Short mmCIF file of C-alpha atoms and ligand atoms in Angstrom, two decimals:
data_model
loop_
_atom_site.label_atom_id
_atom_site.label_comp_id
_atom_site.label_asym_id
_atom_site.label_seq_id
_atom_site.Cartn_x
_atom_site.Cartn_y
_atom_site.Cartn_z
CA UNK A 1 3.22 27.06 5.78
CA UNK A 2 2.50 23.32 5.94
CA UNK A 3 5.44 21.13 6.92
CA UNK A 4 5.51 17.74 5.26
CA UNK A 5 7.41 14.44 5.16
CA UNK A 6 7.29 11.79 2.44
CA UNK A 7 8.48 8.25 3.13
CA UNK A 8 9.32 6.70 -0.25
CA UNK A 9 9.43 9.97 -2.22
CA UNK A 10 11.06 8.33 -5.27
CA UNK A 11 8.20 5.86 -5.80
CA UNK A 12 4.97 6.19 -7.73
CA UNK A 13 2.89 7.53 -4.79
CA UNK A 14 5.80 9.63 -3.46
CA UNK A 15 6.35 11.35 -6.81
CA UNK A 16 2.65 12.09 -7.24
CA UNK A 17 2.55 13.60 -3.75
CA UNK A 18 5.42 15.92 -4.67
CA UNK A 19 3.73 16.87 -7.96
CA UNK A 20 0.65 18.00 -6.00
CA UNK A 21 2.81 20.03 -3.62
CA UNK A 22 4.77 21.59 -6.49
CA UNK A 23 1.55 23.22 -7.74
CA UNK A 24 1.32 25.13 -4.46
CA UNK A 25 5.01 25.19 -3.46
CA UNK A 26 5.01 28.42 -1.48
CA UNK A 27 2.58 26.96 1.04
CA UNK A 28 4.69 23.89 1.83
CA UNK A 29 7.98 23.16 3.50
CA UNK A 30 9.26 19.66 2.72
CA UNK A 31 11.09 18.59 5.88
CA UNK A 32 12.18 15.03 5.06
CA UNK A 33 12.22 12.74 2.02
CA UNK A 34 13.36 9.13 1.67
CA UNK A 35 14.54 6.60 -0.88
CA UNK A 36 16.08 3.17 -0.84
CA UNK A 37 18.43 3.43 -3.84
CA UNK A 38 17.30 6.17 -6.21
CA UNK A 39 19.81 8.86 -5.21
CA UNK A 40 19.68 10.54 -8.63
CA UNK A 41 15.98 11.32 -8.34
CA UNK A 42 16.18 12.28 -4.68
CA UNK A 43 19.02 14.70 -5.50
CA UNK A 44 16.66 16.44 -7.93
CA UNK A 45 13.87 16.46 -5.33
CA UNK A 46 16.24 17.95 -2.73
CA UNK A 47 17.05 20.81 -5.12
CA UNK A 48 13.49 21.47 -6.28
CA UNK A 49 12.01 21.52 -2.79
CA UNK A 50 15.08 22.79 -0.88
CA UNK A 51 15.01 19.79 1.44
CA UNK A 52 17.49 19.62 4.33
CA UNK A 53 16.87 16.06 5.63
CA UNK A 54 16.95 12.84 3.66
CA UNK A 55 16.93 9.14 4.53
CA UNK A 56 18.71 6.72 2.17
CA UNK A 57 18.25 3.15 3.41
CA UNK A 58 20.54 1.34 0.98
CA UNK A 59 24.02 1.31 2.57
CA UNK A 60 26.09 1.88 -0.57
CA UNK A 61 23.84 4.64 -1.90
CA UNK A 62 23.80 6.27 1.55
CA UNK A 63 27.64 6.50 1.55
CA UNK A 64 27.69 7.88 -2.00
CA UNK A 65 25.12 10.59 -1.34
CA UNK A 66 26.65 11.53 2.01
CA UNK A 67 29.95 12.24 0.28
CA UNK A 68 28.26 14.11 -2.56
CA UNK A 69 25.89 16.39 -0.65
CA UNK A 70 27.84 17.62 2.37
CA UNK A 71 25.40 20.40 3.32
CA UNK A 72 22.36 18.10 3.55
CA UNK A 73 21.59 15.87 6.53
CA UNK A 74 21.66 12.36 5.08
CA UNK A 75 20.53 9.59 7.44
CA UNK A 76 20.68 5.81 7.01
CA UNK A 77 17.37 5.09 8.79
CA UNK A 78 14.35 6.52 10.60
CA UNK A 79 15.63 5.96 14.15
CA UNK A 80 16.06 8.78 16.73
CA UNK A 81 13.81 11.11 14.79
CA UNK A 82 13.74 13.63 17.64
CA UNK A 83 17.39 14.39 16.87
CA UNK A 84 16.64 14.72 13.18
CA UNK A 85 13.44 16.79 13.13
CA UNK A 86 12.43 19.52 15.55
CA UNK A 87 8.79 19.40 16.70
CA UNK A 88 5.98 17.96 14.63
CA UNK A 89 5.20 18.30 10.94
CA UNK A 90 1.63 18.78 9.67
CA UNK A 91 1.43 15.92 7.20
CA UNK A 92 3.27 12.70 6.37
CA UNK A 93 2.76 10.42 3.39
CA UNK A 94 3.81 6.83 4.12
CA UNK A 95 4.58 5.36 0.70
CA UNK A 96 7.45 2.92 1.05
CA UNK A 97 6.56 -0.37 -0.63
CA UNK A 98 6.41 -3.69 1.22
CA UNK A 99 6.68 -4.59 4.89
CA UNK A 100 9.89 -2.48 5.07
CA UNK A 101 7.54 0.49 5.40
CA UNK A 102 6.23 -0.66 8.78
CA UNK A 103 9.09 0.48 11.03
CA UNK A 104 9.43 3.93 9.37
CA UNK A 105 5.65 4.39 9.56
CA UNK A 106 5.53 3.58 13.27
CA UNK A 107 8.57 5.76 13.95
CA UNK A 108 7.19 8.78 12.11
CA UNK A 109 3.74 8.86 13.78
CA UNK A 110 5.06 10.72 16.83
CA UNK A 111 6.50 13.42 14.55
CA UNK A 112 3.37 14.22 12.54
CA UNK A 113 -0.09 15.66 13.17
CA UNK A 114 -1.60 13.73 10.25
CA UNK A 115 -0.43 10.58 8.50
CA UNK A 116 -1.73 9.36 5.16
CA UNK A 117 -0.81 5.69 4.67
CA UNK A 118 -0.52 4.19 1.19
CA UNK A 119 1.81 1.39 2.35
CA UNK A 120 -0.84 -1.31 2.75
CA UNK A 121 1.65 -3.96 3.92
CA UNK A 122 2.32 -1.98 7.10
CA UNK A 123 -1.42 -1.76 7.83
CA UNK A 124 -1.89 -5.49 7.17
CA UNK A 125 1.03 -6.62 9.33
CA UNK A 126 1.14 -3.97 12.04
CA UNK A 127 -2.24 -2.24 12.32
CA UNK A 128 -2.46 -2.90 16.06
CA UNK A 129 0.91 -1.23 16.63
CA UNK A 130 0.10 1.64 14.27
CA UNK A 131 -3.23 2.24 16.01
CA UNK A 132 -1.54 2.33 19.40
CA UNK A 133 0.94 4.98 18.20
CA UNK A 134 -1.83 7.01 16.55
CA UNK A 135 -3.78 7.12 19.81
CA UNK A 136 -0.75 7.83 21.97
CA UNK A 137 0.33 10.77 19.82
CA UNK A 138 -3.13 11.98 18.80
CA UNK A 139 -2.12 11.66 15.16
CA UNK A 140 -4.88 11.77 12.57
CA UNK A 141 -4.92 8.88 10.07
CA UNK A 142 -6.18 8.83 6.49
CA UNK A 143 -6.04 5.73 4.27
CA UNK A 144 -4.78 6.44 0.74
CA UNK A 145 -5.38 3.17 -1.09
CA UNK A 146 -8.18 4.32 -3.43
CA UNK A 147 -10.78 1.79 -2.24
CA UNK A 148 -10.07 2.56 1.40
CA UNK A 149 -10.03 6.29 0.89
CA UNK A 150 -13.41 5.96 -0.84
CA UNK A 151 -14.93 3.90 1.99
CA UNK A 152 -13.40 6.21 4.60
CA UNK A 153 -14.88 9.26 2.89
CA UNK A 154 -18.47 7.95 3.05
CA UNK A 155 -18.72 6.21 6.41
CA UNK A 156 -17.86 9.12 8.69
CA UNK A 157 -21.40 9.63 9.99
CA UNK A 158 -22.07 5.91 10.40
CA UNK A 159 -21.06 3.29 12.94
CA UNK A 160 -19.39 0.10 11.80
CA UNK A 161 -22.50 -1.75 12.93
CA UNK A 162 -24.56 0.27 10.41
CA UNK A 163 -22.68 -1.35 7.52
CA UNK A 164 -24.27 -4.38 5.88
CA UNK A 165 -21.88 -5.00 3.01
CA UNK A 166 -18.71 -3.57 1.46
CA UNK A 167 -17.74 -4.39 -2.11
CA UNK A 168 -14.23 -3.66 -3.31
CA UNK A 169 -13.71 -3.51 -7.04
CA UNK A 170 -10.82 -5.09 -8.92
CA UNK A 171 -9.82 -4.18 -12.46
CA UNK A 172 -8.73 -7.76 -13.14
CA UNK A 173 -5.28 -6.54 -14.21
CA UNK A 174 -3.58 -7.15 -17.56
CA UNK A 175 -4.74 -10.77 -17.88
CA UNK A 176 -8.48 -10.34 -17.33
CA UNK A 177 -9.28 -11.06 -20.96
CA UNK A 178 -6.07 -12.86 -21.88
CA UNK A 179 -4.87 -16.39 -21.33
CA UNK A 180 -2.35 -16.71 -18.51
CA UNK A 181 0.42 -18.40 -20.51
CA UNK A 182 3.41 -20.15 -18.97
CA UNK A 183 5.90 -17.73 -20.56
CA UNK A 184 4.57 -14.44 -19.14
CA UNK A 185 7.44 -12.01 -18.62
CA UNK A 186 7.68 -9.52 -15.72
CA UNK A 187 7.26 -6.67 -18.22
CA UNK A 188 3.93 -8.10 -19.44
CA UNK A 189 2.64 -8.58 -15.90
CA UNK A 190 3.44 -5.04 -14.70
CA UNK A 191 1.49 -3.44 -17.57
CA UNK A 192 -1.64 -2.49 -15.67
CA UNK A 193 -4.51 -1.40 -17.94
CA UNK A 194 -5.66 1.53 -15.76
CA UNK A 195 -2.99 2.55 -13.26
CA UNK A 196 0.73 3.33 -13.39
CA UNK A 197 2.11 1.96 -10.14
CA UNK A 198 5.26 0.48 -8.61
CA UNK A 199 6.31 -3.00 -9.80
CA UNK A 200 5.30 -4.93 -6.67
CA UNK A 201 1.70 -3.67 -6.50
CA UNK A 202 1.36 -4.08 -10.29
CA UNK A 203 2.20 -7.79 -10.01
CA UNK A 204 -0.20 -8.10 -7.05
CA UNK A 205 -2.91 -6.57 -9.23
CA UNK A 206 -2.18 -9.06 -12.00
CA UNK A 207 -2.54 -12.08 -9.65
CA UNK A 208 -5.40 -10.36 -7.74
CA UNK A 209 -3.40 -10.82 -4.53
CA UNK A 210 -3.76 -7.04 -4.18
CA UNK A 211 -7.49 -7.51 -3.48
CA UNK A 212 -6.84 -10.12 -0.79
CA UNK A 213 -4.53 -7.61 0.85
CA UNK A 214 -7.10 -4.84 0.45
CA UNK A 215 -9.79 -6.87 2.19
CA UNK A 216 -7.46 -7.50 5.13
CA UNK A 217 -6.51 -3.81 5.08
CA UNK A 218 -10.17 -2.71 5.07
CA UNK A 219 -11.17 -5.21 7.75
CA UNK A 220 -8.52 -3.71 10.02
CA UNK A 221 -9.02 -0.02 9.28
CA UNK A 222 -12.82 -0.08 9.49
CA UNK A 223 -13.18 -2.94 12.00
CA UNK A 224 -15.80 -4.64 9.83
CA UNK A 225 -16.41 -8.41 9.88
CA UNK A 226 -14.73 -10.32 7.04
CA UNK A 227 -18.05 -11.88 6.03
CA UNK A 228 -19.37 -8.48 5.02
CA UNK A 229 -16.79 -8.04 2.25
CA UNK A 230 -17.02 -9.00 -1.37
CA UNK A 231 -14.96 -8.38 -4.51
CA UNK A 232 -16.32 -7.63 -7.98
CA UNK A 233 -14.38 -7.26 -11.19
CA UNK A 234 -14.88 -3.81 -12.70
CA UNK A 235 -12.48 -3.46 -15.64
CA UNK A 236 -12.59 0.35 -15.90
CA UNK A 237 -11.68 0.98 -12.22
CA UNK A 238 -14.04 3.96 -12.14
CA UNK A 239 -15.95 2.75 -9.09
CA UNK A 240 -13.65 2.07 -6.13
CA UNK A 241 -16.02 0.80 -3.50
CA UNK A 242 -19.70 0.15 -2.86
CA UNK A 243 -20.96 0.39 0.70
CA UNK A 244 -24.44 -0.83 1.64
CA UNK A 245 -25.80 0.44 4.94
CA UNK A 246 -28.49 -1.18 7.07
CA UNK A 247 -30.75 1.83 6.46
CA UNK A 248 -31.03 0.74 2.81
CA UNK A 249 -28.69 3.36 1.38
CA UNK A 250 -26.01 2.21 -1.00
CA UNK A 251 -23.09 4.55 -1.54
CA UNK A 252 -21.08 4.05 -4.69
CA UNK A 253 -17.84 5.96 -4.90
CA UNK A 254 -16.37 6.84 -8.27
CA UNK A 255 -13.35 8.83 -9.36
CA UNK A 256 -10.90 8.83 -12.25
CA UNK A 257 -8.09 6.29 -12.12
CA UNK A 258 -5.78 8.89 -10.66
CA UNK A 259 -4.15 8.40 -7.27
CA UNK A 260 -3.71 12.17 -7.00
CA UNK A 261 -7.38 12.33 -6.00
CA UNK A 262 -7.04 10.43 -2.70
CA UNK A 263 -3.56 11.91 -2.13
CA UNK A 264 -4.60 15.55 -2.57
CA UNK A 265 -7.74 15.01 -0.49
CA UNK A 266 -5.58 13.63 2.31
CA UNK A 267 -3.35 16.71 2.13
CA UNK A 268 -6.04 19.39 1.91
CA UNK A 269 -8.78 17.75 3.99
CA UNK A 270 -10.67 20.17 6.18
CA UNK A 271 -9.36 23.32 4.50
CA UNK A 272 -11.78 26.00 3.44
CA UNK A 273 -10.07 26.83 0.19
CA UNK A 274 -9.29 23.41 -1.13
CA UNK A 275 -6.55 23.27 -3.73
CA UNK A 276 -7.63 19.94 -5.10
CA UNK A 277 -6.27 18.82 -8.43
CA UNK A 278 -8.45 19.42 -11.47
CA UNK A 279 -10.30 16.21 -12.29
CA UNK A 280 -12.12 15.27 -15.47
CA UNK A 281 -15.88 15.64 -16.06
CA UNK A 282 -18.12 12.78 -14.92
CA UNK A 283 -17.53 9.97 -17.41
CA UNK A 284 -21.06 9.03 -18.49
CA UNK A 285 -19.80 6.54 -21.00
CA UNK A 286 -18.09 4.53 -18.27
CA UNK A 287 -20.96 5.03 -15.84
CA UNK A 288 -23.33 3.49 -18.39
CA UNK A 289 -21.11 0.44 -18.80
CA UNK A 290 -19.81 -0.36 -15.35
CA UNK A 291 -19.73 -4.04 -16.27
CA UNK A 292 -19.34 -5.65 -12.83
CA UNK A 293 -18.40 -9.33 -12.98
CA UNK A 294 -17.81 -12.19 -10.58
CA UNK A 295 -14.21 -13.36 -10.28
CA UNK A 296 -13.14 -16.44 -12.23
CA UNK A 297 -11.51 -18.38 -9.39
CA UNK A 298 -9.95 -20.92 -11.75
CA UNK A 299 -8.09 -18.13 -13.50
CA UNK A 300 -7.28 -16.19 -10.32
CA UNK A 301 -6.79 -18.97 -7.73
CA UNK A 302 -5.42 -16.62 -5.04
CA UNK A 303 -9.05 -15.73 -4.30
CA UNK A 304 -9.29 -19.03 -2.39
CA UNK A 305 -7.01 -17.44 0.22
CA UNK A 306 -9.96 -15.36 1.43
CA UNK A 307 -11.19 -18.46 3.23
CA UNK A 308 -7.92 -18.72 5.13
CA UNK A 309 -7.83 -15.19 6.52
CA UNK A 310 -8.39 -15.04 10.25
CA UNK A 311 -11.14 -12.98 11.84
CA UNK A 312 -8.87 -11.52 14.48
CA UNK A 313 -5.48 -9.87 13.91
CA UNK A 314 -2.88 -12.63 13.74
CA UNK A 315 0.70 -13.11 12.61
CA UNK A 316 -0.70 -15.10 9.68
CA UNK A 317 -1.28 -11.75 7.92
CA UNK A 318 2.49 -11.15 8.05
CA UNK A 319 3.12 -14.71 6.80
CA UNK A 320 0.90 -14.00 3.80
CA UNK A 321 2.57 -10.66 3.00
CA UNK A 322 6.08 -12.11 3.38
CA UNK A 323 5.43 -15.18 1.20
CA UNK A 324 3.94 -12.98 -1.49
CA UNK A 325 6.71 -10.33 -1.27
CA UNK A 326 9.33 -13.04 -1.78
CA UNK A 327 7.48 -14.82 -4.60
CA UNK A 328 6.92 -11.53 -6.43
CA UNK A 329 10.66 -10.79 -6.13
CA UNK A 330 11.48 -14.27 -7.44
CA UNK A 331 9.14 -13.72 -10.40
CA UNK A 332 10.56 -10.26 -11.14
CA UNK A 333 14.01 -11.85 -11.14
CA UNK A 334 12.81 -14.60 -13.51
CA UNK A 335 13.34 -17.33 -10.91
CA UNK A 336 9.73 -18.59 -10.97
CA UNK A 337 6.84 -18.43 -13.43
CA UNK A 338 3.94 -16.01 -13.07
CA UNK A 339 1.45 -18.82 -12.33
CA UNK A 340 3.76 -20.13 -9.61
CA UNK A 341 3.14 -17.03 -7.50
CA UNK A 342 -0.44 -18.19 -6.86
CA UNK A 343 0.28 -21.93 -6.65
CA UNK A 344 3.19 -21.51 -4.26
CA UNK A 345 1.36 -19.11 -1.95
CA UNK A 346 -1.40 -21.70 -1.59
CA UNK A 347 1.11 -24.48 -0.96
CA UNK A 348 3.09 -22.50 1.59
CA UNK A 349 0.21 -21.08 3.65
CA UNK A 350 -1.07 -24.61 4.15
CA UNK A 351 2.19 -25.90 5.61
CA UNK A 352 1.62 -26.47 9.36
CA UNK A 353 4.76 -24.57 10.45
CA UNK A 354 3.35 -21.46 8.72
CA UNK A 355 -0.41 -21.89 9.19
CA UNK A 356 0.12 -22.13 12.97
CA UNK A 357 0.68 -18.37 13.03
CA UNK A 358 -3.10 -17.99 12.68
CA UNK A 359 -3.25 -18.54 16.43
CA UNK A 360 -0.64 -15.96 17.38
CA UNK A 361 -1.32 -12.29 17.95
CA UNK A 362 1.31 -9.76 16.83
CA UNK A 363 3.03 -8.39 19.95
CA UNK A 364 5.70 -6.04 18.74
CA UNK A 365 7.60 -4.74 15.74
CA UNK A 366 10.70 -6.89 16.25
CA UNK A 367 8.58 -10.05 16.27
CA UNK A 368 6.86 -9.08 12.98
CA UNK A 369 10.18 -8.22 11.34
CA UNK A 370 11.80 -11.45 12.53
CA UNK A 371 8.88 -13.49 11.22
CA UNK A 372 9.11 -11.66 7.88
CA UNK A 373 12.79 -12.61 7.51
CA UNK A 374 12.09 -16.22 8.49
CA UNK A 375 9.16 -16.60 6.08
CA UNK A 376 10.99 -14.96 3.19
CA UNK A 377 13.97 -17.25 3.67
CA UNK A 378 11.75 -20.36 3.86
CA UNK A 379 9.81 -19.25 0.79
CA UNK A 380 13.04 -18.73 -1.12
CA UNK A 381 14.53 -22.07 -0.15
CA UNK A 382 11.36 -24.08 -0.67
CA UNK A 383 10.74 -22.47 -4.07
CA UNK A 384 14.26 -23.21 -5.25
CA UNK A 385 14.11 -26.82 -3.98
CA UNK A 386 10.75 -27.47 -5.64
CA UNK A 387 12.21 -26.04 -8.86
CA UNK A 388 15.19 -28.39 -8.78
CA UNK A 389 12.98 -31.48 -8.45
P1 NDP B 1 7.19 2.12 -5.66
O1 NDP B 1 7.88 0.81 -5.82
O2 NDP B 1 6.93 2.93 -6.86
O3 NDP B 1 7.98 3.03 -4.60
C1 NDP B 1 8.40 2.55 -3.37
C2 NDP B 1 9.18 3.58 -2.60
O4 NDP B 1 9.69 2.96 -1.41
C3 NDP B 1 10.41 4.13 -3.33
O5 NDP B 1 10.70 5.42 -2.89
C4 NDP B 1 11.50 3.15 -2.91
O6 NDP B 1 12.82 3.64 -3.05
C5 NDP B 1 11.14 2.98 -1.44
N1 NDP B 1 11.61 1.69 -0.92
C6 NDP B 1 11.56 0.48 -1.52
N2 NDP B 1 12.10 -0.47 -0.73
C7 NDP B 1 12.51 0.15 0.39
C8 NDP B 1 13.18 -0.29 1.57
N3 NDP B 1 13.51 -1.57 1.75
N4 NDP B 1 13.42 0.63 2.54
C9 NDP B 1 13.08 1.93 2.38
N5 NDP B 1 12.49 2.40 1.26
C10 NDP B 1 12.20 1.53 0.29
O7 NDP B 1 5.81 1.79 -4.90
P2 NDP B 1 4.40 2.54 -5.02
O8 NDP B 1 4.58 4.01 -4.88
O9 NDP B 1 3.65 2.01 -6.16
O10 NDP B 1 3.66 1.98 -3.73
C11 NDP B 1 4.01 2.41 -2.41
C12 NDP B 1 3.00 1.78 -1.44
O11 NDP B 1 1.71 2.30 -1.72
C13 NDP B 1 2.89 0.26 -1.58
O12 NDP B 1 2.69 -0.32 -0.32
C14 NDP B 1 1.65 0.07 -2.45
O13 NDP B 1 0.99 -1.14 -2.18
C15 NDP B 1 0.79 1.25 -1.99
N6 NDP B 1 -0.16 1.70 -3.01
C16 NDP B 1 0.29 2.17 -4.21
C17 NDP B 1 -0.60 2.59 -5.20
C18 NDP B 1 -0.11 3.14 -6.50
O14 NDP B 1 -0.94 3.60 -7.30
N7 NDP B 1 1.17 3.13 -6.78
C19 NDP B 1 -2.06 2.51 -4.98
C20 NDP B 1 -2.43 2.05 -3.66
C21 NDP B 1 -1.50 1.66 -2.72
P3 NDP B 1 13.62 3.39 -4.46
O15 NDP B 1 13.04 4.37 -5.42
O16 NDP B 1 15.01 3.64 -4.13
O17 NDP B 1 13.35 1.96 -4.85
MG1 MG B 2 -6.23 -0.12 -4.19
#
């Protein structure tokens, strides 16, 4: 029986992971699940999967659930895991959204034989620290973001130096063929044409900030030079990545717009009898009309940020994630306009007190978390001030 943990089990990736496991329930033991606030859904998950350990990070919700479910171990955080879980589990899905996923991800590595990471913010801000933990604990790592899973699945027999070019595809989000008006509402911006995802990543897909993050994520995971990356718009999201090798081969990876494909592959990888989900037939209609396009930088100005990304790991990556996290929150709470997400990121990353972090290497978790708080506060204050003017 495979023991598993899901960080962020009430989110889009977390729920899909549990749906895959439900199909083969007798072969899994769910050891730990987590939520921030959604105690109603996690209560259902506890019952369905007979889970004994749960983390609820929101203080109020933690107190409520602790009183309600006396027989279950309810914890407020991911600290002291050795006291919470005996031995190691076989598989962990890291699917908390935002930089808040970094600490749990680092903490859980020692308790799992394999970790699949969907939480791209933790890879972007803390890859060096994650890598160190992976090595120390001999934990196997699989990227789950669809582009990264695709690249990962085709480069196994190659060295990084064999790669000439990597193209990531972007759907272009809900506004690809629409005017970006000044009165766009959060509900319009989260309506992704191809994927059903959490709110934060849906907004990042609409601004195309998601692709900036994915290039940083890929650069770190695969240790490939930034100059080798490119982005192409591909509205159907059928192709996830194109990798050109120096031997002339080009590998193009396609799959349906269904995150269960990378997730289930990360769960069942290496097994003889693979219980993969049933996927659709090859979609010839889409394959005949892949329709790759260059990005319209005027419409999606965040693309300019690519020029600002540093070659080496630096704290600037955290600055970028934190500014964006805060601006997306402000937009979702109707405090700023959709177009202001892009314009304010550009403004803020060019301020000397923030751009200086390009020259600083991340040292430890506390430093990254402190910087995140500082940058989010500054972003909030500066956005409010510039609004008042
Ligand atoms: P969701 O917003 O749907 O879910 C996020 C999960 O994290 C929920 O369980 C949520 O709990 C929990 N959470 C949120 N904030 C905190 C916090 N401060 N502390 C602890 N837990 C918290 O996100 P997604 O599932 O869409 O995305 C998860 C990650 O995977 C993101 O980093 C995203 O970029 C990445 N990803 C997602 C894809 C997708 O298709 N969805 C594709 C590729 C990558 P609660 O329910 O209480 O809010
Ligand atoms: Mg992706």
